[in-house]
CSV table of C-alpha atoms in Angstrom, one decimal:
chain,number,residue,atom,x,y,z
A,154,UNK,CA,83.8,40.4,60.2
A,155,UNK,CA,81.7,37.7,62.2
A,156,UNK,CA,78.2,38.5,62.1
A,157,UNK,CA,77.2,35.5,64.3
A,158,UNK,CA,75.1,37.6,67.0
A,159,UNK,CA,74.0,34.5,68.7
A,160,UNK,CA,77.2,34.2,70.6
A,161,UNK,CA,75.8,37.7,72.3
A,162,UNK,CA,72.0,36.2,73.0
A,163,UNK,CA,71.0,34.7,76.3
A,164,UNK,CA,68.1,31.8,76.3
A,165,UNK,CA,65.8,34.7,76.8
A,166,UNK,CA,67.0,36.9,74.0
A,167,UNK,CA,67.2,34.1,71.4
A,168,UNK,CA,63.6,33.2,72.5
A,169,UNK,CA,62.1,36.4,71.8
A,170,UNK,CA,63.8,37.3,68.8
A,171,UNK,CA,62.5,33.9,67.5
A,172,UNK,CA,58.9,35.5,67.9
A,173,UNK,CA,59.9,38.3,65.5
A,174,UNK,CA,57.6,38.0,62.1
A,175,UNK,CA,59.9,38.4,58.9
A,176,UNK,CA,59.9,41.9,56.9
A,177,UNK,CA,57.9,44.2,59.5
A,178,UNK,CA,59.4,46.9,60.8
A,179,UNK,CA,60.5,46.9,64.5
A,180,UNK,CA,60.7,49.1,67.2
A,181,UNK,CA,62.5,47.7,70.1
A,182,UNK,CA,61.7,49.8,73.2
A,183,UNK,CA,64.0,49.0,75.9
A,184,UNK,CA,66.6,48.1,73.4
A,185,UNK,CA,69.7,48.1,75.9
A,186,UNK,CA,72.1,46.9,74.0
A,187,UNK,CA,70.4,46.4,71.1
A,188,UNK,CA,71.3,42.5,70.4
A,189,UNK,CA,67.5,41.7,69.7
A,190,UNK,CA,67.8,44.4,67.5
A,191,UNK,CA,70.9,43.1,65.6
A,192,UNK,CA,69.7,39.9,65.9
A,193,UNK,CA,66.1,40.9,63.9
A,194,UNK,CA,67.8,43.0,61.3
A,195,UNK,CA,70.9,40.1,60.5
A,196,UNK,CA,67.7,37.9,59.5
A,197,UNK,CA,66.3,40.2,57.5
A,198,UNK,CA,68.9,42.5,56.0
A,199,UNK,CA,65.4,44.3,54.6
A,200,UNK,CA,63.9,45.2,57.3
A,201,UNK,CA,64.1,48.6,59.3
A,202,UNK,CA,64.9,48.4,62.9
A,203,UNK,CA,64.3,51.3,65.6
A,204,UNK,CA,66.0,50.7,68.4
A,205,UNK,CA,65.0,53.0,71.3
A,206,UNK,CA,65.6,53.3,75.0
A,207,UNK,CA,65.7,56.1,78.1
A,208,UNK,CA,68.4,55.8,78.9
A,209,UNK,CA,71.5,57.3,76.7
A,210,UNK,CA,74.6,55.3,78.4
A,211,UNK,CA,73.3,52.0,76.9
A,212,UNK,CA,72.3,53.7,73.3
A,213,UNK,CA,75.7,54.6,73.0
A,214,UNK,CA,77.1,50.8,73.3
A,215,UNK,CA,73.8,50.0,71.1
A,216,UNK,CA,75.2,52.3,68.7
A,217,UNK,CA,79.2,51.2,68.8
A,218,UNK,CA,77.1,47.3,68.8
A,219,UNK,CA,75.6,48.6,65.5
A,220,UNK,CA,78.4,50.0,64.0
A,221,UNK,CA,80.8,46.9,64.5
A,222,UNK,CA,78.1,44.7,62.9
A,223,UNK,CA,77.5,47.3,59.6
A,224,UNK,CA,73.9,47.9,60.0
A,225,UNK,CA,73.9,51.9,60.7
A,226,UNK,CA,71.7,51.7,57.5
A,227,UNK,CA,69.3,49.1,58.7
A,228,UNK,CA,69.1,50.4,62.2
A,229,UNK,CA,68.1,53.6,63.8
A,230,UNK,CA,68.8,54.8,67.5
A,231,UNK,CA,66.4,57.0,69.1
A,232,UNK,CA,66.1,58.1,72.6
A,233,UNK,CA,62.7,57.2,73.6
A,234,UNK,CA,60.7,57.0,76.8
A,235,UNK,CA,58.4,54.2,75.8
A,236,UNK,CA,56.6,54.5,72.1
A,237,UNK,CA,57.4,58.4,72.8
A,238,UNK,CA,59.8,59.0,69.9
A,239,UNK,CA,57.5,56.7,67.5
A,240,UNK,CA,55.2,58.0,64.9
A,241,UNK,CA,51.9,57.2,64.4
A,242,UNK,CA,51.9,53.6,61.8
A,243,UNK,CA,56.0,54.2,61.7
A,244,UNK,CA,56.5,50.4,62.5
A,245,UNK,CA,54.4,47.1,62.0
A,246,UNK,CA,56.0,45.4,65.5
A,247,UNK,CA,56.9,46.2,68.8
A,248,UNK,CA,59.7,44.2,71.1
A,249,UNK,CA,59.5,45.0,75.0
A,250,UNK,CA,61.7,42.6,77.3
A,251,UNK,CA,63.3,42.7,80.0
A,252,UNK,CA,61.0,44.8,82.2
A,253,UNK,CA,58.4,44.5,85.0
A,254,UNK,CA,55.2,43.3,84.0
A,255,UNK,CA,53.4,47.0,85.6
A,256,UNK,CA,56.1,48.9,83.9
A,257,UNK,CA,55.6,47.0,80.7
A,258,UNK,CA,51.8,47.3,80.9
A,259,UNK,CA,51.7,51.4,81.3
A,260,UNK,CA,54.5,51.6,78.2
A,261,UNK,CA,51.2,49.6,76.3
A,262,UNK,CA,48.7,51.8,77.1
A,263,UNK,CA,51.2,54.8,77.0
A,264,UNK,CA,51.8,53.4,73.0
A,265,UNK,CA,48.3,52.1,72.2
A,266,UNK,CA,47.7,55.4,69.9
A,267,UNK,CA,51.2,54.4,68.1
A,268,UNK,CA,49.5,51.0,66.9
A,269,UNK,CA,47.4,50.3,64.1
A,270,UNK,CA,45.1,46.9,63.6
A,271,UNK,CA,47.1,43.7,63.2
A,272,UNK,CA,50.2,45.5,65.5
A,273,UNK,CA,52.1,43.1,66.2
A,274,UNK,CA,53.7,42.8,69.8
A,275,UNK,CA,56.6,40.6,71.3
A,276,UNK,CA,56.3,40.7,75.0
A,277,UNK,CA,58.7,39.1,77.4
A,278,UNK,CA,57.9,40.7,81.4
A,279,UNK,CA,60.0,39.8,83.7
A,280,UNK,CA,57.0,39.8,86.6
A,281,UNK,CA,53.4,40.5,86.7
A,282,UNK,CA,52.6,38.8,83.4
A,283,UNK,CA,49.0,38.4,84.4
A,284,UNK,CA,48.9,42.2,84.2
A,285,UNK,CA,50.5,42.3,80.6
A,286,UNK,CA,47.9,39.4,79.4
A,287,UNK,CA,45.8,41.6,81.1
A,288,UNK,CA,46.0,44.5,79.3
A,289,UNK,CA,46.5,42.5,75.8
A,290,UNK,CA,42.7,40.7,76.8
A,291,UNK,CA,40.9,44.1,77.3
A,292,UNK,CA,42.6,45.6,74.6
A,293,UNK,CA,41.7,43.8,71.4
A,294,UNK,CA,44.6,41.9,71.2
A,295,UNK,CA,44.9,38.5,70.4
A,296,UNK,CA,47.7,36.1,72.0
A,297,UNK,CA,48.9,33.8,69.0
A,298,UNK,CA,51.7,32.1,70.2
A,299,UNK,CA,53.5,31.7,73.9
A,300,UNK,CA,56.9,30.1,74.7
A,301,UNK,CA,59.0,30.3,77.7
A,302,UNK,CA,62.8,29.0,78.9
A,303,UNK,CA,64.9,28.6,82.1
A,304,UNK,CA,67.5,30.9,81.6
A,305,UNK,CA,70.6,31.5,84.4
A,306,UNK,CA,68.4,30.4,87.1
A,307,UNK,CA,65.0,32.4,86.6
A,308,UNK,CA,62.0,31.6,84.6
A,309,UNK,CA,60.9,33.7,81.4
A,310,UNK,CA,58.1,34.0,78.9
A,311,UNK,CA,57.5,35.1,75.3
A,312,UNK,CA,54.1,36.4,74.1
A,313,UNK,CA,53.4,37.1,70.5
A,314,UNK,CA,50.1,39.3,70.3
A,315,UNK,CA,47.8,40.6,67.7
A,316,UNK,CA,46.0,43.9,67.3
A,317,UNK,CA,42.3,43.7,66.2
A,318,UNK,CA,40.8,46.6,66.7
A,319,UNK,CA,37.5,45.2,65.8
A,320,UNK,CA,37.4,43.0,69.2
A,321,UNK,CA,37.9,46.0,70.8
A,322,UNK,CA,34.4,47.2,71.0
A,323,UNK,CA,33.0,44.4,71.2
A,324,UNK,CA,34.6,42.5,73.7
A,325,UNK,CA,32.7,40.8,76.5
A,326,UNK,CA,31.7,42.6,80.0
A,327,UNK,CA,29.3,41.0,81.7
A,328,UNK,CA,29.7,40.1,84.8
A,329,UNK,CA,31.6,37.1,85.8
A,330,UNK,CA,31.1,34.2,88.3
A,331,UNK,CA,33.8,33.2,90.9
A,332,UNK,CA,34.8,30.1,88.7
A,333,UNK,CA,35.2,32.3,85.7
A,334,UNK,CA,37.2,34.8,87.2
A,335,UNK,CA,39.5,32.4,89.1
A,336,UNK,CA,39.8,30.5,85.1
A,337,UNK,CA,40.3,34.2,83.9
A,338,UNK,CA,43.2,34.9,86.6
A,339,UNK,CA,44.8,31.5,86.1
A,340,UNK,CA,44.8,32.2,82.4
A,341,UNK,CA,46.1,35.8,82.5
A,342,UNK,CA,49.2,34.1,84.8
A,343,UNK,CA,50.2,31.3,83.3
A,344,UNK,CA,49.5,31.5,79.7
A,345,UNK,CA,46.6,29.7,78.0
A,346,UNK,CA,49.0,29.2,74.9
A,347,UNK,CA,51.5,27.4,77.2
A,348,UNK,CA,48.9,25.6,79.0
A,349,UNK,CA,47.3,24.5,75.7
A,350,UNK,CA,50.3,23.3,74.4
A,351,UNK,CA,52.0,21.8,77.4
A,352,UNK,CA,54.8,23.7,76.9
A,353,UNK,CA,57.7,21.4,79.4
A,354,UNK,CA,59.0,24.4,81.1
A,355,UNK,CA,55.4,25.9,82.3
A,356,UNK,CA,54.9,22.1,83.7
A,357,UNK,CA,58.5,22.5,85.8
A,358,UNK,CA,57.5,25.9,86.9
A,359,UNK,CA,54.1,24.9,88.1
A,360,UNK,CA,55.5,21.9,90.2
A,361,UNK,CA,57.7,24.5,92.0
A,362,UNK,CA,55.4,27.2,92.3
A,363,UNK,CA,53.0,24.6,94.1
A,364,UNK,CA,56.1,23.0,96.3
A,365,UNK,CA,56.7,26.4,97.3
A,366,UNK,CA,53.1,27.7,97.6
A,367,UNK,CA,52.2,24.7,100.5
A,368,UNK,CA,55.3,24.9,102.4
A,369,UNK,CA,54.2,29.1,102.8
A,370,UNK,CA,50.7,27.9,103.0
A,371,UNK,CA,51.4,25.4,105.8
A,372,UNK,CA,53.7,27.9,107.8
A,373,UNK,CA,51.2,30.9,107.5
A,374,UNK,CA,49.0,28.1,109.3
A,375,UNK,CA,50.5,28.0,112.1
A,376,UNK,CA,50.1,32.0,112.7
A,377,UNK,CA,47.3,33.6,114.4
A,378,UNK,CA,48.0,37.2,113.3
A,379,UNK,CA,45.3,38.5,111.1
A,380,UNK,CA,48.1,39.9,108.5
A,381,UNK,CA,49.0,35.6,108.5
A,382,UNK,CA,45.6,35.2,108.2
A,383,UNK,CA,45.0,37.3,104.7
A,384,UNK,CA,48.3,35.8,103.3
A,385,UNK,CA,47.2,32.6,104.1
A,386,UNK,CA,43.7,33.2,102.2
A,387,UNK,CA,46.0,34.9,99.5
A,388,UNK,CA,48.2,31.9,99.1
A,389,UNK,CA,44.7,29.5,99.0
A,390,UNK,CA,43.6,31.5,96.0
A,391,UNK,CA,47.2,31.1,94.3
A,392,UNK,CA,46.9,27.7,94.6
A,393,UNK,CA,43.6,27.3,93.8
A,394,UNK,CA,44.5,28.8,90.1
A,395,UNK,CA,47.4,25.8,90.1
A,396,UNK,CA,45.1,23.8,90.9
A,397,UNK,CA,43.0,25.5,87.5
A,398,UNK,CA,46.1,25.4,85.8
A,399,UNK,CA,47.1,21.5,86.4
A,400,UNK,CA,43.9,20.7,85.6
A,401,UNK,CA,43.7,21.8,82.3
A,402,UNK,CA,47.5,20.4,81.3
A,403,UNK,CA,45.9,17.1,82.0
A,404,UNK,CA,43.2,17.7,79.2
């Protein structure tokens, strides 16, 4: 049987499951299919995989998916709304993809009890990631690596994430000036991982997202409305944080 999966991946998939550590044990929620899950467990024919979703139409072509590859053994299906069906320390590593970044970020604090410190989380939203980073920043959790592709016309990231429990506590809440919060914003958007490492795509996406930014800006100019007026100031701030953003990939 041919057990190359990778025919089976989109860019998307292939970058998240390349975030996967080696040997933890995964829980994919929002498994769909369950190709990530395939894809995790082929690499490491020791590791446990629970692949869990809620909805039953796409477990049962995870299942048949699992079956045809021989890994009933190294993968279990559960029907899970969120971490729901998880026990407490049962797995080292969650994947989440494909999902909104506000639907993504209640799922988190939904499963926060499920996690122990140095959880590992692989986090790919498919809007709203400044909620997700969001949530990671106030929650203890370090971002170790970013990556993010083009991928049949729309733009997606990766985040890799680290539990520390520690931080939690202890993390800062003083109040902070304008500049700070529009550097906090920027960063919570765009990724300081991908900013730091001037990560090609992020540089493409920027340019557009300013192109298309000024051309809204310069239209919502020409209104008088006071609705036009509040999108205009909306769109100022966005581009101010490009502005934050293009900055800093100079550095």
């Amino acid at each position: 049987m041919d057990r190359n999966i990778n025919s089976n991946l989109t860019k998307r998939m292939q970058m998240v499951a390349g975030f996967i550590p080696p040997h933890f044990v995964i829980a994919d929620i929002g498994c769909d299919h369950a190709y990530v899950s395939i894809a995790a467990a082929l690499k490491d024919p020791s590791r446990k995989v629970l692949a869990m979703d809620v909805r039953p139409d796409p477990l049962k072509i995870a299942r048949e998916n699992i079956r045809e590859f021989g890994l009933e053994d190294q993968i279990e299906i559960r029907l899970s709304n969120g971490f729901e069906a998880l026990k407490k320390d049962e797995s080292d590593c969650a994947v989440i993809a494909g999902m909104g970044g506000q639907l993504m970020h209640d799922i988190l604090a939904n499963g926060l009890c499920k996690m122990h410190d140095g959880y590992v989380l692989i986090l790919s939203p498919q809007s709203e990631p400044e909620l997700v980073r969001g949530f990671l920043r106030e929650h203890g959790f370090t971002i170790e690596a970013e990556n993010m592709c083009f991928d049949k016309g729309k733009y997606y990231i990766a985040i890799r994430a680290v539990l520390h429990l520690e931080d939690v506590s202890s993390r800062d809440i003083n109040a902070k000036d304008e500049k700070s919060l529009l550097a906090e914003d920027a960063l919570d958007q765009y990724g300081a991982c991908l900013i730091g490492d001037k990560n090609p795509v992020l540089i493409e996406f920027v340019k557009r997202e300013e192109e298309k930014l000024l051309s809204v800006q310069e239209k919502l100019g020409k209104m008088d409305s006071q609705s036009a007026k509040e999108r205009y100031q909306a769109v100022t701030y966005e581009l101010e944080k490009l502005g934050f953003v293009k900055d800093a990939l100079k550095k």
